[in-house]
CSV table of C-alpha atoms in Angstrom, one decimal:
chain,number,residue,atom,x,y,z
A,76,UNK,CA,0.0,0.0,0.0
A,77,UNK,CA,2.8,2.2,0.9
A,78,UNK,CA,4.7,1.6,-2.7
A,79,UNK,CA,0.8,2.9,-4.4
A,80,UNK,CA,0.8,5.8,-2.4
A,81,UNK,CA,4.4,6.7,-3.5
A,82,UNK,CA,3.1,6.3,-7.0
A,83,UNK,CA,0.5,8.1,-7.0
A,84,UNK,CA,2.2,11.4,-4.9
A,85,UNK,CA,4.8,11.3,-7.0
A,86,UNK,CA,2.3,11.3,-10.4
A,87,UNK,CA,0.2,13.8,-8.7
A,88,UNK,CA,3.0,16.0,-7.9
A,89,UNK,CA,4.8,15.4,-11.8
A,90,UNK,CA,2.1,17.3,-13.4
A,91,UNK,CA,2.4,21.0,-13.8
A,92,UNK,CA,-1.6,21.5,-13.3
A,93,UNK,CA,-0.3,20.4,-9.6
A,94,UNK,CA,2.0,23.4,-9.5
A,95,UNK,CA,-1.0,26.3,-10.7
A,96,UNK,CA,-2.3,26.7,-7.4
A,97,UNK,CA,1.2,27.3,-5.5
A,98,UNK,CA,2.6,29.4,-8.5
A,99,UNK,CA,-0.8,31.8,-8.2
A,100,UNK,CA,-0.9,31.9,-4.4
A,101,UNK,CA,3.0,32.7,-4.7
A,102,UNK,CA,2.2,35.6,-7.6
A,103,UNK,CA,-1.2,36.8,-6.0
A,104,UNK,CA,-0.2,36.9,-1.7
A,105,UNK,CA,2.9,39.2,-2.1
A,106,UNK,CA,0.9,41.5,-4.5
A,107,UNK,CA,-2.2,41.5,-2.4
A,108,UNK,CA,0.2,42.5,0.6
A,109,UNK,CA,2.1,45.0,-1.1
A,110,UNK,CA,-0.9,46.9,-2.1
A,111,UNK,CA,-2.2,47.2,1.0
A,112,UNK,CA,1.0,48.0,2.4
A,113,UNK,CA,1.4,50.9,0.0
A,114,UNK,CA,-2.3,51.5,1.1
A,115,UNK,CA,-1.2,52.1,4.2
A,116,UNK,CA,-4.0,50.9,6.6
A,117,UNK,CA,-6.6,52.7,5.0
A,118,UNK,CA,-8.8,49.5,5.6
A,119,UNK,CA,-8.7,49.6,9.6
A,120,UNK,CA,-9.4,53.1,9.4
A,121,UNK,CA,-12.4,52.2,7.4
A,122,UNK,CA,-13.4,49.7,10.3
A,123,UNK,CA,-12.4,51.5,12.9
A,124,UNK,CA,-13.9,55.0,11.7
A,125,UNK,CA,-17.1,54.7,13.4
A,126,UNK,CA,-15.9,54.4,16.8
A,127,UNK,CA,-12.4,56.3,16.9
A,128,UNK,CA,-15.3,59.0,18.4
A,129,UNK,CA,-15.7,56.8,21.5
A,130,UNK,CA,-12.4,54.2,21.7
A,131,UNK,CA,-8.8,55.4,21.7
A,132,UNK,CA,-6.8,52.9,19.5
A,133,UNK,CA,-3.8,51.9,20.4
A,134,UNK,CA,-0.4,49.6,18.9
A,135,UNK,CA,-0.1,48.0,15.3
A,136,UNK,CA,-3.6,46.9,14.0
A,137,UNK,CA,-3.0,46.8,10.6
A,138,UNK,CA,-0.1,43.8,11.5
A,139,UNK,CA,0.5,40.8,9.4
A,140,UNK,CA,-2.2,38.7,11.4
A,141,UNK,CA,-4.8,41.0,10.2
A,142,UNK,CA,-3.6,40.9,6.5
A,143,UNK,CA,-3.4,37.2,7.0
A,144,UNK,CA,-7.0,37.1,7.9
A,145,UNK,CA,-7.9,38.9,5.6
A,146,UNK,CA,-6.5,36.8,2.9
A,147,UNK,CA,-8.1,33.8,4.6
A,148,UNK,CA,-11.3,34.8,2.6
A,149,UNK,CA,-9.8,33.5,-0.4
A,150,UNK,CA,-11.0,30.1,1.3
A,151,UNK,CA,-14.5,31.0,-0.1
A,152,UNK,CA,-14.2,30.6,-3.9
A,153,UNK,CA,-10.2,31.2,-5.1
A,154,UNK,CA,-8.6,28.1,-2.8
A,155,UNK,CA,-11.5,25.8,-3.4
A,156,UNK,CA,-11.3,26.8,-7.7
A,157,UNK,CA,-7.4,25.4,-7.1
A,158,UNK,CA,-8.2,22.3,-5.3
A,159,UNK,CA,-10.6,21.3,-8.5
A,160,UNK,CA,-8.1,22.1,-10.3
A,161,UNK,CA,-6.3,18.9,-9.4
A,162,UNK,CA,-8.6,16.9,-7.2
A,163,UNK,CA,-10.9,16.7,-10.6
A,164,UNK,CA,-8.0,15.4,-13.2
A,165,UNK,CA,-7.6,12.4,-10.4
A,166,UNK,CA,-9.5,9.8,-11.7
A,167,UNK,CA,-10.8,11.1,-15.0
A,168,UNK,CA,-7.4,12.0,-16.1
A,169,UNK,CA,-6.3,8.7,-16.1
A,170,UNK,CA,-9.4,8.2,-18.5
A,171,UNK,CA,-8.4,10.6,-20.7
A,172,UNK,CA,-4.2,9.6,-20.5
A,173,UNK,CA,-6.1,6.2,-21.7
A,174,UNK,CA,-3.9,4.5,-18.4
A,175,UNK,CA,-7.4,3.5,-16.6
A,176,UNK,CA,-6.9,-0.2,-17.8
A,177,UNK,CA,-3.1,-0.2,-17.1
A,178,UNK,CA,-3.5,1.0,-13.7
A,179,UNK,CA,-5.8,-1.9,-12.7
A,180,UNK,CA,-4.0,-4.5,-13.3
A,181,UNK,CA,-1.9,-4.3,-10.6
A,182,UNK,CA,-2.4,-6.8,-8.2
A,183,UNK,CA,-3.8,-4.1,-5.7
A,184,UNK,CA,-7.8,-4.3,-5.2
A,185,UNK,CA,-9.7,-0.9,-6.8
A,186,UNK,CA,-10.7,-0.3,-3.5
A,187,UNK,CA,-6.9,0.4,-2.6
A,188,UNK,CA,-6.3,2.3,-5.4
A,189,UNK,CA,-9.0,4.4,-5.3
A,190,UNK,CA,-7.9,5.2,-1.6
A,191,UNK,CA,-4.5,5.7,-2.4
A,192,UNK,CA,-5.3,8.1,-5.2
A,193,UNK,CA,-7.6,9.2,-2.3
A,194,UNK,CA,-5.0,10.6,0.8
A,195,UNK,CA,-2.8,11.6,-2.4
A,196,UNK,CA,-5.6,14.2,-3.4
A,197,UNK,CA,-6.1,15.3,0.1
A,198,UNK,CA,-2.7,15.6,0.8
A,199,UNK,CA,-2.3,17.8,-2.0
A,200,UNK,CA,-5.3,19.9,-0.7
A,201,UNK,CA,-3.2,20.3,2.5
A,202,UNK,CA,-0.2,21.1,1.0
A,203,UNK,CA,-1.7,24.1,-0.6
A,204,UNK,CA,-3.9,25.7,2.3
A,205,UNK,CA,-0.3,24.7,4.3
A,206,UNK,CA,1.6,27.0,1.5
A,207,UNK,CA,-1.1,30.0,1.8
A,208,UNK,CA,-0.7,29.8,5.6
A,209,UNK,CA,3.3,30.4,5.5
A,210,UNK,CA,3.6,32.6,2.4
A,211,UNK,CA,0.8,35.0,3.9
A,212,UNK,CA,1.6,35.1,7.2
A,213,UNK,CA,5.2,34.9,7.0
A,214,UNK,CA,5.4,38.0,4.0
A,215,UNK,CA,2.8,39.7,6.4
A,216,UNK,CA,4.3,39.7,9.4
A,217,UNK,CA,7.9,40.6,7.6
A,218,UNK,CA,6.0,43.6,5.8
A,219,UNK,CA,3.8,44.6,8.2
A,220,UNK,CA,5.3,43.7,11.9
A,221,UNK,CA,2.8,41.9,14.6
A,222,UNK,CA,-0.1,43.4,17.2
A,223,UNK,CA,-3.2,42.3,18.0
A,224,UNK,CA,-5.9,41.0,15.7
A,225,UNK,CA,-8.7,43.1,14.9
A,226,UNK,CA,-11.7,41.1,14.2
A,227,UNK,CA,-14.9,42.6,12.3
A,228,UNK,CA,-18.2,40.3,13.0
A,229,UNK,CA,-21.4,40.6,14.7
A,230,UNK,CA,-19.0,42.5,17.2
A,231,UNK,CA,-15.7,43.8,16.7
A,232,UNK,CA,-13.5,41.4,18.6
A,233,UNK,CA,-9.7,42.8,19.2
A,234,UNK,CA,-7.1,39.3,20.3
A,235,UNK,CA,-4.4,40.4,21.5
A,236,UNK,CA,-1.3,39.3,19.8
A,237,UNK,CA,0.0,36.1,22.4
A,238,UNK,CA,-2.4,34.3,21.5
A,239,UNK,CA,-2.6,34.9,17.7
A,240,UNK,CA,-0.3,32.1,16.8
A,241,UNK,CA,-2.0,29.4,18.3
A,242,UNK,CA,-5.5,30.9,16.7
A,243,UNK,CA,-3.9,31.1,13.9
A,244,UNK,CA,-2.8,27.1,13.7
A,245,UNK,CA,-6.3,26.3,14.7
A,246,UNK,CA,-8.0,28.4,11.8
A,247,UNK,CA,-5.9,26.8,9.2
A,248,UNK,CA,-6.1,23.3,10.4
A,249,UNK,CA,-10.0,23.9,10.2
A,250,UNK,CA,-9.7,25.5,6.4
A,251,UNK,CA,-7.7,22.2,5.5
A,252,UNK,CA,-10.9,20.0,7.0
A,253,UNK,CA,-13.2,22.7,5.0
A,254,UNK,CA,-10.9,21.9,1.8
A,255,UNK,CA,-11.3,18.8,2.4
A,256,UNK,CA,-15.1,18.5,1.2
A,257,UNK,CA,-14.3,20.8,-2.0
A,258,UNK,CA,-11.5,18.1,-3.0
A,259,UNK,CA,-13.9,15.1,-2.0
A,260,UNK,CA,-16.8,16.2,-4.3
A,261,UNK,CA,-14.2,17.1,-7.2
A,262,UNK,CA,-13.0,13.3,-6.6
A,263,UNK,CA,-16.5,12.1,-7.0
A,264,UNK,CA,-17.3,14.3,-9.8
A,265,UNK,CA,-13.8,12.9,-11.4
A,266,UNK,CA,-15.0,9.6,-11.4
A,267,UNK,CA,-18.0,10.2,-13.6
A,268,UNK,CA,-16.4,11.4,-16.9
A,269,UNK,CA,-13.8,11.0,-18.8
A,270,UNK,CA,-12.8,14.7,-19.3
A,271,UNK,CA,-11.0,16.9,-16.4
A,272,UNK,CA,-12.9,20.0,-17.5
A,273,UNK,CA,-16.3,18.8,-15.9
A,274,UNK,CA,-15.1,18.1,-12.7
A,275,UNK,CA,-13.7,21.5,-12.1
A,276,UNK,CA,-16.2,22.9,-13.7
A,277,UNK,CA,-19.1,20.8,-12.0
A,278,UNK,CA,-17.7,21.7,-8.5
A,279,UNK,CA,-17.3,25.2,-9.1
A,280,UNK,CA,-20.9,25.3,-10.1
A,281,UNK,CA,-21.8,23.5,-6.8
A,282,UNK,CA,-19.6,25.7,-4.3
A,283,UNK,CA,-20.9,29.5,-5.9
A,284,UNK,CA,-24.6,27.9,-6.1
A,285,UNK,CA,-24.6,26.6,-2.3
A,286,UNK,CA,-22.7,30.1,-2.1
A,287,UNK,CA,-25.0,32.0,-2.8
A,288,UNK,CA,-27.8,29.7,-1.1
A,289,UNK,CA,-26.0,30.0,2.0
A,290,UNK,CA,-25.8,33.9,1.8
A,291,UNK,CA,-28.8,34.6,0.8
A,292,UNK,CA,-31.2,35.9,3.9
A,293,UNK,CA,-34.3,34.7,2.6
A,294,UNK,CA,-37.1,32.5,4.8
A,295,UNK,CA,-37.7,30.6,2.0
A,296,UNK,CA,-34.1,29.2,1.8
A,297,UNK,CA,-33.3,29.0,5.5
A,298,UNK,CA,-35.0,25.5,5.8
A,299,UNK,CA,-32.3,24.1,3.1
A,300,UNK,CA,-29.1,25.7,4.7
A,301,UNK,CA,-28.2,23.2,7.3
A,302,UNK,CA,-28.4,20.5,4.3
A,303,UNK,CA,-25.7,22.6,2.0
A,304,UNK,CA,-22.1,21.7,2.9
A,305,UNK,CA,-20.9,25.3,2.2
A,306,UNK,CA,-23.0,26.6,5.0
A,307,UNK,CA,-20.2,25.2,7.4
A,308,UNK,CA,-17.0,26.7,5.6
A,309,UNK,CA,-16.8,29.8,7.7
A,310,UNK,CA,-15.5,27.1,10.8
A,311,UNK,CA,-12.0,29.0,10.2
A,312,UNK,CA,-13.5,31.9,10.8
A,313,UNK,CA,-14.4,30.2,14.4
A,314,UNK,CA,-10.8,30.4,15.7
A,315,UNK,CA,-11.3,33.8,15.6
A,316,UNK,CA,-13.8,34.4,18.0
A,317,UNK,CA,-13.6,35.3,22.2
A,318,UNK,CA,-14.0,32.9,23.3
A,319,UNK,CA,-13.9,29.9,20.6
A,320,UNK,CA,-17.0,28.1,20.0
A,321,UNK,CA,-15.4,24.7,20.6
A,322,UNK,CA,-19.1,23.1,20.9
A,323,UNK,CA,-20.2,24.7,17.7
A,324,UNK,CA,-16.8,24.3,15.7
A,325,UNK,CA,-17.4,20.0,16.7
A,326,UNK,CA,-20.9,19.8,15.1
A,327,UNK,CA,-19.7,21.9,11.9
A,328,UNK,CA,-16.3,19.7,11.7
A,329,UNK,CA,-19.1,16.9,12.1
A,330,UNK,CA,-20.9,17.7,9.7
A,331,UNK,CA,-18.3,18.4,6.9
A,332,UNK,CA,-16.5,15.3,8.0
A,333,UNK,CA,-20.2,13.7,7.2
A,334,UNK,CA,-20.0,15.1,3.5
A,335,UNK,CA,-16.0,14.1,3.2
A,336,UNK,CA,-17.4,10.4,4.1
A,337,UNK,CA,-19.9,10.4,1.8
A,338,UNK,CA,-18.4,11.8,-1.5
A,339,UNK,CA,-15.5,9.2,-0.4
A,340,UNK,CA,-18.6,6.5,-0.2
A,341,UNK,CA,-20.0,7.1,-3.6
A,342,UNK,CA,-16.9,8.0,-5.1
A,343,UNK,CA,-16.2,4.1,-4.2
A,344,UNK,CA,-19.5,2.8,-5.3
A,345,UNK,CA,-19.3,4.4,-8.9
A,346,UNK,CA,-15.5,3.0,-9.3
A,347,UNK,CA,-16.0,-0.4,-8.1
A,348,UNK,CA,-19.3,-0.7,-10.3
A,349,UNK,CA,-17.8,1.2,-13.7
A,350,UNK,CA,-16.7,-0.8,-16.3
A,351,UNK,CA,-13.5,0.7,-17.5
A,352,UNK,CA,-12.7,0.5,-21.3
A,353,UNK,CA,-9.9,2.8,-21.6
């Protein structure tokens, strides 16, 4: 098992599509933090403009914690579009390569293949939200110095800066389990066709839909939320709360864990079942 999952890190990590996703986080970070560098802080002004009448401000709050947060909100759409990107060519490019048939005649069972090629696509995921987290906050912090953490919610929650690392490990461990889903339904969708295109582009479809769904303050839709896995991607967001919602961050890990299990389970239904002619 061990010898398959070497194979298939090392053919997941051999294609350049692999390397799109760390070449555009590398490009787009340090230009997103050098423009609001030369900015200035205009943006915690903005925040902050309301009740610099009332509340005397004081130390660095535009820091490289803040700018790291705020580049967390990529998570929503931009991370998620890169996952696809090579969660979707996992199974369905070996369709289209025409290597479906020579892949399973190994002596290995589908069911251990399919895993393998499995933990390599979720690894990948990881490795990617673990390259945002160091580019961003490393380049931030260089760029911009530390402080505390100024938070803009339901209330505007200020953390001071001890505790930000540990917050910060938390929120990205939880935006890896979040990613997790995305690359689990573009593995399921990946396993349908033949073509790489229509996974990325199915899941796509799926996250801005449930998006919006999710967003959307309307009765009418507020029944169908709990049921729409992107509902639960703001559990990063979470470990940045006073004091963290551990109770409520369980049943939303729960939950998305529930969807990761189930893409996985059909994923495995529709592999074991299809007849491969390529």
């Amino acid at each position: 098992m061990n010898t398959i999952l070497r194979n298939e890190l090392l053919k997941t990590y051999l294609k350049w599509r692999t390397y799109i996703g760390f070449i555009a986080i590398a490009v787009l970070v340090p230009l997103v933090e050098i423009a609001l560098k030369l900015e200035g802080g205009g943006m915690v002004r903005r925040m902050t403009r309301d009740l610099s009448q009332d509340f005397f401000f004081v130390g660095n709050l535009f820091n490289g914690y803040f700018v790291t947060y705020f580049i967390m909100n990529s998570l929503w759409v931009h991370v998620p579009f890169l996952i696809a990107l090579v969660a979707g060519d996992q199974l369905a490019g070996e369709a289209t390569g025409g290597t479906f048939r020579l892949m399973l005649i190994r002596p290995a069972s589908r069911t251990k293949i399919l895993l393998m090629k499995y933990v390599a696509t979720l690894f990948y995921a990881f490795s990617l939200v673990l390259f945002l987290a160091v580019v961003s906050l490393s380049l931030g912090l260089y760029l911009f110095g530390g402080g505390d953490l100024l938070v803009a919610g339901k209330v505007l929650t200020i953390l001071p800066q001890t505790q930000l690392p540990l917050r910060m490990l938390i929120a990205f461990g939880l935006a890896t389990w979040s990613m997790w889903c995305v690359a689990s339904l573009a593995y399921l969708f990946s396993s349908l066709v033949e073509n790489a295109i229509g996974p990325i582009v199915g899941t796509m479809t799926v996250i801005i839909v449930f998006f919006i769904l999710s967003n959307i303050q309307i009765e009418f839709f507020e029944s169908i939320k709990p049921y729409l896995f992107t509902t639960y991607f703001n559990i990063w967001q979470m470990a940045f709360e006073d004091p963290i919602p551990w109770q409520t961050i369980a049943q939303h890990g729960g939950v998305l864990g529930g969807f990761i299990i189930g893409f996985y389970a059909v994923t495995w239904y529709i592999f074991v079942k299809k007849d491969v002619l390529s």
